[in-house]
């Protein structure tokens, strides 16, 4: 009965970003397109036996429909998929309910080499940007290693780079070919352009070339974004500067808790230690998707919570539950390497589990979620 109720709700919704109707006479290539699009997006359900207009046709006995779908998912999809197949009788007719989860081996393509995504009620070919993000989530392509057009060694802060290399007993001024050292350490590409990682960590005004690679901070006097705006800032510069400055801004905007004892006010311990806010900021800056040029990392402070929102989704095999348990991931491995060496990331550190534990000690629960093309962490205050 539960499946029947679910099917009734899905039919009532009509086709949307998570539901597709397919006639029993659909070509295998057409079904493969829908399987690929759902797997490359957030998953979805195909109702087989209903045409595009929503008319219920049902399934006949001409074939084993479950085997037919399984063959399409194995032979017409690359890499193969394993959707869940169930049947139900609705209004006296058999329907197949095919559930396609968000794929763990994205990007998927059809056997005809088509990469598709689901947008609204339509499955369409992935754009260049969407395809790049799919490969990035799969760990096949790392955007932070790409060169930034019209940049070079002149766009780098060589004094900061020299200090960075001093910890490895390398004197940049004594190098016969400094550019070679920078190429070998992923600060420059082989063609002499500054890499995205090199520019973000060592660049002079990186936002001139990487727009919105910054933090937007807003403090609201209430619990909703339509409340009075207390403070608003855009924090630009290198990633380490962004983290340090954003941490100071958060602290300046937080009210120091206190109690009245007699005729005096005594300040209490801060709501959270600085390490909590620092961890959230570092994670947002280091793991965001810098290929999404239209969005900044956002930090929103409300009366009851702090929201940290970074552009980009989690990599294929990473889930929120895994993050809570300390599973690490590196969308930007070069940025991670630089920030580790600058002591902003501890290789053996507790990371997000520490943030969750600090909240739990205060009787609160950290919320994490993928929202559209962003990842959001909500810290109750």
Coordinates of C-alpha atoms in Angstrom, one line a residue:
X1 CA 0.0 0.0 0.0
X2 CA 2.9 2.4 0.7
X3 CA 4.2 2.0 -2.8
X4 CA 0.8 2.5 -4.3
X5 CA 0.3 5.7 -2.2
X6 CA 3.8 6.9 -3.4
X7 CA 2.9 6.2 -7.0
X8 CA -0.3 8.1 -6.7
X9 CA 1.6 11.1 -5.3
X10 CA 4.2 11.0 -8.0
X11 CA 1.5 10.9 -10.7
X12 CA -0.2 13.8 -9.1
X13 CA 3.0 15.8 -9.2
X14 CA 3.5 15.3 -12.9
X15 CA 6.9 15.3 -14.5
X16 CA 9.5 17.4 -12.6
X17 CA 13.2 17.4 -11.6
X18 CA 12.7 14.1 -9.8
X19 CA 10.0 12.3 -11.8
X20 CA 9.8 11.1 -15.4
X21 CA 6.9 9.4 -17.2
X22 CA 7.8 6.8 -19.9
X23 CA 5.6 4.9 -22.2
X24 CA 6.2 1.1 -22.4
X25 CA 7.0 1.6 -26.1
X26 CA 9.9 3.9 -25.3
X27 CA 13.2 3.1 -27.1
X28 CA 16.0 1.8 -24.9
X29 CA 18.2 4.8 -25.8
X30 CA 15.4 7.1 -24.5
X31 CA 15.3 5.3 -21.2
X32 CA 19.1 5.4 -21.0
X33 CA 19.0 9.2 -21.4
X34 CA 16.7 9.5 -18.4
X35 CA 18.8 7.0 -16.3
X36 CA 22.0 9.0 -17.1
X37 CA 20.4 12.4 -16.4
X38 CA 19.0 11.3 -13.0
X39 CA 22.3 9.6 -12.0
X40 CA 24.3 12.7 -12.9
X41 CA 21.9 15.0 -11.0
X42 CA 20.2 14.3 -7.7
X43 CA 18.5 11.0 -8.6
X44 CA 14.9 10.5 -9.5
X45 CA 12.1 8.1 -10.4
X46 CA 10.9 6.8 -13.8
X47 CA 7.3 5.6 -14.0
X48 CA 7.2 3.2 -16.9
X49 CA 3.8 2.6 -18.4
X50 CA 2.7 6.3 -18.4
X51 CA 3.1 8.5 -21.5
X52 CA 4.3 12.1 -21.5
X53 CA 0.8 13.4 -21.3
X54 CA 0.2 11.5 -18.0
X55 CA -2.1 8.9 -19.6
X56 CA -1.8 5.5 -17.9
X57 CA -1.1 2.8 -20.6
X58 CA 0.3 0.1 -18.3
X59 CA 2.7 -2.8 -19.1
X60 CA 1.8 -5.9 -21.1
X61 CA 3.2 -9.4 -20.8
X62 CA 5.5 -9.2 -23.9
X63 CA 8.7 -9.2 -22.0
X64 CA 10.3 -9.4 -18.5
X65 CA 10.3 -5.6 -17.9
X66 CA 12.7 -5.8 -14.9
X67 CA 15.2 -7.7 -17.0
X68 CA 14.8 -5.3 -19.8
X69 CA 15.4 -2.3 -17.6
X70 CA 18.4 -4.0 -16.0
X71 CA 19.9 -4.7 -19.4
X72 CA 19.5 -1.0 -20.5
X73 CA 21.1 0.2 -17.2
X74 CA 24.1 -2.2 -17.8
X75 CA 24.5 -2.0 -21.6
X76 CA 23.3 1.5 -22.5
X77 CA 24.8 3.4 -19.6
X78 CA 28.5 4.0 -18.9
X79 CA 29.5 3.1 -16.3
X80 CA 26.6 0.7 -15.6
X81 CA 23.9 1.6 -13.2
X82 CA 21.8 -0.5 -10.8
X83 CA 18.4 1.2 -10.4
X84 CA 15.8 -0.3 -8.1
X85 CA 12.8 -1.9 -9.9
X86 CA 9.4 -2.4 -8.4
X87 CA 5.9 -3.0 -9.9
X88 CA 2.5 -1.8 -8.8
X89 CA -1.0 -2.1 -10.1
X90 CA -2.7 1.3 -10.4
X91 CA -6.2 1.8 -11.8
X92 CA -6.1 -1.8 -12.9
X93 CA -2.9 -1.5 -14.9
X94 CA 0.7 -2.6 -14.2
X95 CA 3.3 0.1 -13.8
X96 CA 7.0 -0.1 -13.2
X97 CA 8.6 2.2 -10.6
X98 CA 12.3 2.6 -11.4
X99 CA 14.3 4.5 -8.7
X100 CA 17.6 5.9 -9.9
X101 CA 19.9 7.1 -7.0
X102 CA 22.3 10.0 -7.3
X103 CA 25.3 8.2 -8.9
X104 CA 28.5 7.5 -7.0
X105 CA 30.6 7.2 -10.2
X106 CA 29.6 10.4 -12.0
X107 CA 29.7 11.5 -14.7
X108 CA 27.6 8.9 -16.5
X109 CA 27.1 8.9 -20.2
X110 CA 24.9 6.9 -22.6
X111 CA 26.4 4.3 -24.9
X112 CA 26.1 7.0 -27.6
X113 CA 28.5 9.2 -25.6
X114 CA 25.9 11.7 -24.3
X115 CA 26.4 13.3 -20.9
X116 CA 23.0 14.5 -19.6
X117 CA 21.7 16.2 -16.5
X118 CA 18.2 16.8 -15.2
X119 CA 16.9 20.4 -15.2
X120 CA 13.3 20.8 -14.2
X121 CA 11.2 18.3 -16.1
X122 CA 13.7 18.0 -18.9
X123 CA 16.8 15.8 -19.4
X124 CA 19.4 17.7 -21.5
X125 CA 23.0 17.6 -22.6
X126 CA 25.3 18.9 -19.9
X127 CA 26.9 22.2 -20.5
X128 CA 30.7 22.6 -20.5
X129 CA 30.5 24.0 -16.9
X130 CA 28.2 21.3 -15.7
X131 CA 30.4 18.6 -17.2
X132 CA 33.5 20.2 -15.7
X133 CA 31.8 20.1 -12.2
X134 CA 30.8 16.5 -12.7
X135 CA 34.4 15.5 -13.5
X136 CA 35.6 17.6 -10.6
X137 CA 33.3 15.8 -8.2
X138 CA 34.6 12.5 -9.5
X139 CA 38.1 13.6 -8.7
X140 CA 39.1 13.2 -12.4
X141 CA 39.7 16.9 -12.9
X142 CA 41.0 19.5 -10.4
X143 CA 40.1 23.0 -11.2
X144 CA 42.7 24.5 -8.8
X145 CA 45.5 23.2 -11.0
X146 CA 44.3 25.0 -14.1
X147 CA 46.0 28.2 -15.3
X148 CA 44.3 31.6 -15.0
X149 CA 44.4 33.4 -18.3
X150 CA 46.5 36.6 -18.7
X151 CA 48.4 35.9 -15.5
X152 CA 52.0 35.1 -14.8
X153 CA 54.7 35.4 -12.2
X154 CA 54.2 39.1 -12.1
X155 CA 50.8 38.5 -10.4
X156 CA 52.3 36.6 -7.5
X157 CA 53.6 38.0 -4.2
X158 CA 57.2 36.7 -4.4
X159 CA 57.9 37.9 -0.8
X160 CA 55.1 35.7 0.6
X161 CA 56.3 32.8 -1.6
X162 CA 59.9 33.3 -0.3
X163 CA 58.6 33.1 3.3
X164 CA 56.6 30.0 2.4
X165 CA 59.7 28.2 1.1
X166 CA 61.9 29.3 4.0
X167 CA 60.3 26.6 6.1
X168 CA 61.8 24.0 3.7
X169 CA 65.2 25.7 3.7
X170 CA 64.8 27.0 0.2
X171 CA 66.0 30.5 -0.5
X172 CA 63.9 31.8 -3.5
X173 CA 66.4 34.6 -4.1
X174 CA 69.2 32.1 -4.6
X175 CA 67.3 30.1 -7.2
X176 CA 68.8 30.3 -10.7
X177 CA 65.3 29.8 -12.2
X178 CA 62.6 30.7 -9.7
X179 CA 59.9 30.1 -12.3
X180 CA 61.0 26.5 -12.5
X181 CA 60.5 26.0 -8.8
X182 CA 57.1 27.6 -9.0
X183 CA 56.1 25.3 -11.9
X184 CA 57.3 22.2 -10.0
X185 CA 55.2 23.2 -6.9
X186 CA 52.0 23.9 -8.8
X187 CA 52.1 27.7 -8.3
X188 CA 52.6 28.2 -12.0
X189 CA 51.5 26.0 -14.9
X190 CA 54.0 24.6 -17.4
X191 CA 53.1 27.5 -19.7
X192 CA 53.8 30.1 -17.0
X193 CA 50.3 31.0 -16.0
X194 CA 49.5 31.3 -12.3
X195 CA 47.3 28.3 -11.2
X196 CA 44.0 28.9 -9.5
X197 CA 45.6 27.6 -6.3
X198 CA 48.7 29.7 -6.7
X199 CA 46.8 32.9 -7.3
X200 CA 44.3 32.3 -4.4
X201 CA 47.1 31.6 -1.9
X202 CA 50.0 33.7 -3.2
X203 CA 48.5 36.1 -5.7
X204 CA 48.4 39.9 -5.6
X205 CA 44.8 40.9 -5.6
X206 CA 43.5 37.5 -6.8
X207 CA 40.0 38.8 -7.2
X208 CA 41.1 40.8 -10.2
X209 CA 41.3 37.6 -12.1
X210 CA 39.0 35.2 -10.0
X211 CA 35.9 37.2 -9.4
X212 CA 33.9 36.3 -6.3
X213 CA 36.6 34.2 -4.9
X214 CA 35.9 35.9 -1.6
X215 CA 33.8 35.8 1.5
X216 CA 30.5 37.7 1.9
X217 CA 29.6 38.3 5.5
X218 CA 26.2 39.5 6.7
X219 CA 24.9 39.9 10.3
X220 CA 21.1 40.1 10.7
X221 CA 19.3 41.4 13.9
X222 CA 16.9 38.5 13.9
X223 CA 16.3 35.0 12.6
X224 CA 15.5 35.8 9.0
X225 CA 17.3 37.4 6.1
X226 CA 14.7 40.1 5.9
X227 CA 15.6 41.3 9.4
X228 CA 17.5 44.5 10.0
X229 CA 21.1 44.3 8.6
X230 CA 23.6 45.0 11.4
X231 CA 26.8 44.5 9.4
X232 CA 27.8 43.6 5.9
X233 CA 31.3 43.1 4.4
X234 CA 33.0 41.5 1.5
X235 CA 36.3 40.0 2.5
X236 CA 38.9 39.7 -0.4
X237 CA 42.5 38.8 -0.6
X238 CA 44.4 35.6 -0.2
X239 CA 42.7 32.6 1.4
X240 CA 44.6 32.8 4.6
X241 CA 43.8 36.5 4.9
X242 CA 40.1 35.8 4.2
X243 CA 40.0 33.2 7.0
X244 CA 41.7 35.4 9.5
X245 CA 39.7 38.4 8.7
X246 CA 36.3 36.6 8.6
X247 CA 37.1 35.1 12.0
X248 CA 37.8 38.5 13.4
X249 CA 34.6 39.9 11.9
X250 CA 32.5 37.0 13.4
X251 CA 34.0 37.6 16.8
X252 CA 33.3 41.4 16.6
X253 CA 29.7 40.7 15.7
X254 CA 29.0 38.1 18.4
X255 CA 27.6 39.3 21.7
X256 CA 29.8 38.4 24.6
X257 CA 27.6 36.4 27.1
X258 CA 27.6 37.8 30.6
X259 CA 25.8 37.6 34.0
X260 CA 25.1 40.2 36.7
X261 CA 26.6 39.3 40.0
X262 CA 25.7 41.8 42.7
X263 CA 26.5 45.2 41.2
X264 CA 28.9 43.9 38.6
X265 CA 28.7 42.3 35.2
X266 CA 30.8 39.1 34.7
X267 CA 31.6 37.9 31.2
X268 CA 31.1 34.3 30.5
X269 CA 33.0 31.9 28.2
X270 CA 32.4 32.7 24.5
X271 CA 29.5 30.8 22.8
X272 CA 32.1 28.7 20.9
X273 CA 35.9 28.7 20.8
X274 CA 37.6 30.3 17.9
X275 CA 38.7 26.9 16.6
X276 CA 35.1 26.1 15.7
X277 CA 34.6 29.2 13.5
X278 CA 38.0 28.8 12.0
X279 CA 37.3 25.2 11.0
X280 CA 34.1 26.2 9.3
X281 CA 35.8 29.1 7.4
X282 CA 38.8 27.0 6.3
X283 CA 36.5 24.2 5.1
X284 CA 34.4 26.6 3.1
X285 CA 37.3 28.3 1.5
X286 CA 39.4 25.2 0.8
X287 CA 36.7 22.9 -0.5
X288 CA 34.5 25.3 -2.4
X289 CA 34.2 24.9 -6.2
X290 CA 36.0 27.9 -7.6
X291 CA 34.8 27.0 -11.1
X292 CA 31.4 28.5 -10.1
X293 CA 32.5 32.1 -10.7
X294 CA 29.1 33.7 -9.9
X295 CA 29.0 32.9 -6.2
X296 CA 31.0 33.9 -3.1
X297 CA 31.4 31.9 0.0
X298 CA 28.7 33.3 2.3
X299 CA 28.7 33.7 6.1
X300 CA 25.4 34.7 7.6
X301 CA 25.0 35.5 11.3
X302 CA 21.5 35.4 12.8
X303 CA 20.4 35.6 16.4
X304 CA 20.1 31.9 16.7
X305 CA 22.6 30.5 14.2
X306 CA 25.6 30.9 12.0
X307 CA 25.3 29.7 8.4
X308 CA 28.4 29.0 6.3
X309 CA 27.6 28.4 2.6
X310 CA 30.1 27.5 0.0
X311 CA 29.6 27.0 -3.8
X312 CA 29.8 23.5 -5.0
X313 CA 28.4 20.1 -4.1
X314 CA 30.2 17.2 -2.3
X315 CA 32.3 14.8 -4.3
X316 CA 30.7 11.6 -5.5
X317 CA 31.4 9.3 -2.6
X318 CA 31.2 11.8 0.2
X319 CA 28.0 12.1 2.3
X320 CA 27.0 14.4 5.2
X321 CA 27.2 11.4 7.5
X322 CA 30.8 10.6 6.4
X323 CA 31.7 14.3 7.0
X324 CA 30.4 14.0 10.6
X325 CA 32.6 10.9 11.1
X326 CA 35.7 12.7 9.9
X327 CA 36.0 11.5 6.3
X328 CA 38.1 14.0 4.5
X329 CA 37.9 15.0 0.8
X330 CA 39.9 17.3 -1.5
X331 CA 38.1 19.0 -4.3
X332 CA 41.1 21.3 -4.5
X333 CA 44.1 19.2 -3.5
X334 CA 46.7 21.9 -4.3
X335 CA 44.9 24.5 -2.2
X336 CA 44.7 21.9 0.6
X337 CA 48.5 21.3 0.3
X338 CA 49.3 25.0 0.5
X339 CA 46.9 25.7 3.4
X340 CA 48.3 22.6 5.3
X341 CA 51.8 24.0 4.9
X342 CA 50.7 27.4 6.1
X343 CA 49.2 25.6 9.2
X344 CA 45.6 26.4 8.4
X345 CA 44.8 22.7 8.1
X346 CA 46.0 20.0 10.5
X347 CA 46.4 16.7 8.6
X348 CA 45.6 14.8 11.8
X349 CA 43.0 17.3 13.1
X350 CA 39.4 16.5 14.1
X351 CA 37.9 18.9 11.5
X352 CA 34.1 18.9 11.2
X353 CA 33.6 16.2 13.9
X354 CA 35.2 18.7 16.4
X355 CA 32.6 21.3 15.3
X356 CA 29.8 18.8 15.9
X357 CA 31.2 17.7 19.2
X358 CA 31.5 21.3 20.5
X359 CA 27.9 21.9 19.5
X360 CA 26.7 18.7 21.2
X361 CA 28.4 19.7 24.4
X362 CA 26.1 22.7 24.4
X363 CA 23.1 20.6 23.6
X364 CA 22.9 21.7 20.0
X365 CA 23.1 19.9 16.6
X366 CA 25.0 21.1 13.6
X367 CA 23.1 20.8 10.3
X368 CA 24.8 20.1 7.0
X369 CA 23.1 19.8 3.7
X370 CA 23.6 20.2 -0.1
X371 CA 21.2 22.9 -1.3
X372 CA 21.2 23.3 -5.1
X373 CA 24.8 23.8 -6.2
X374 CA 25.9 24.8 -2.7
X375 CA 27.0 23.1 0.6
X376 CA 25.6 24.6 3.8
X377 CA 26.6 24.2 7.4
X378 CA 24.4 25.6 10.1
X379 CA 25.8 26.1 13.6
X380 CA 23.2 26.8 16.2
X381 CA 24.2 29.7 18.5

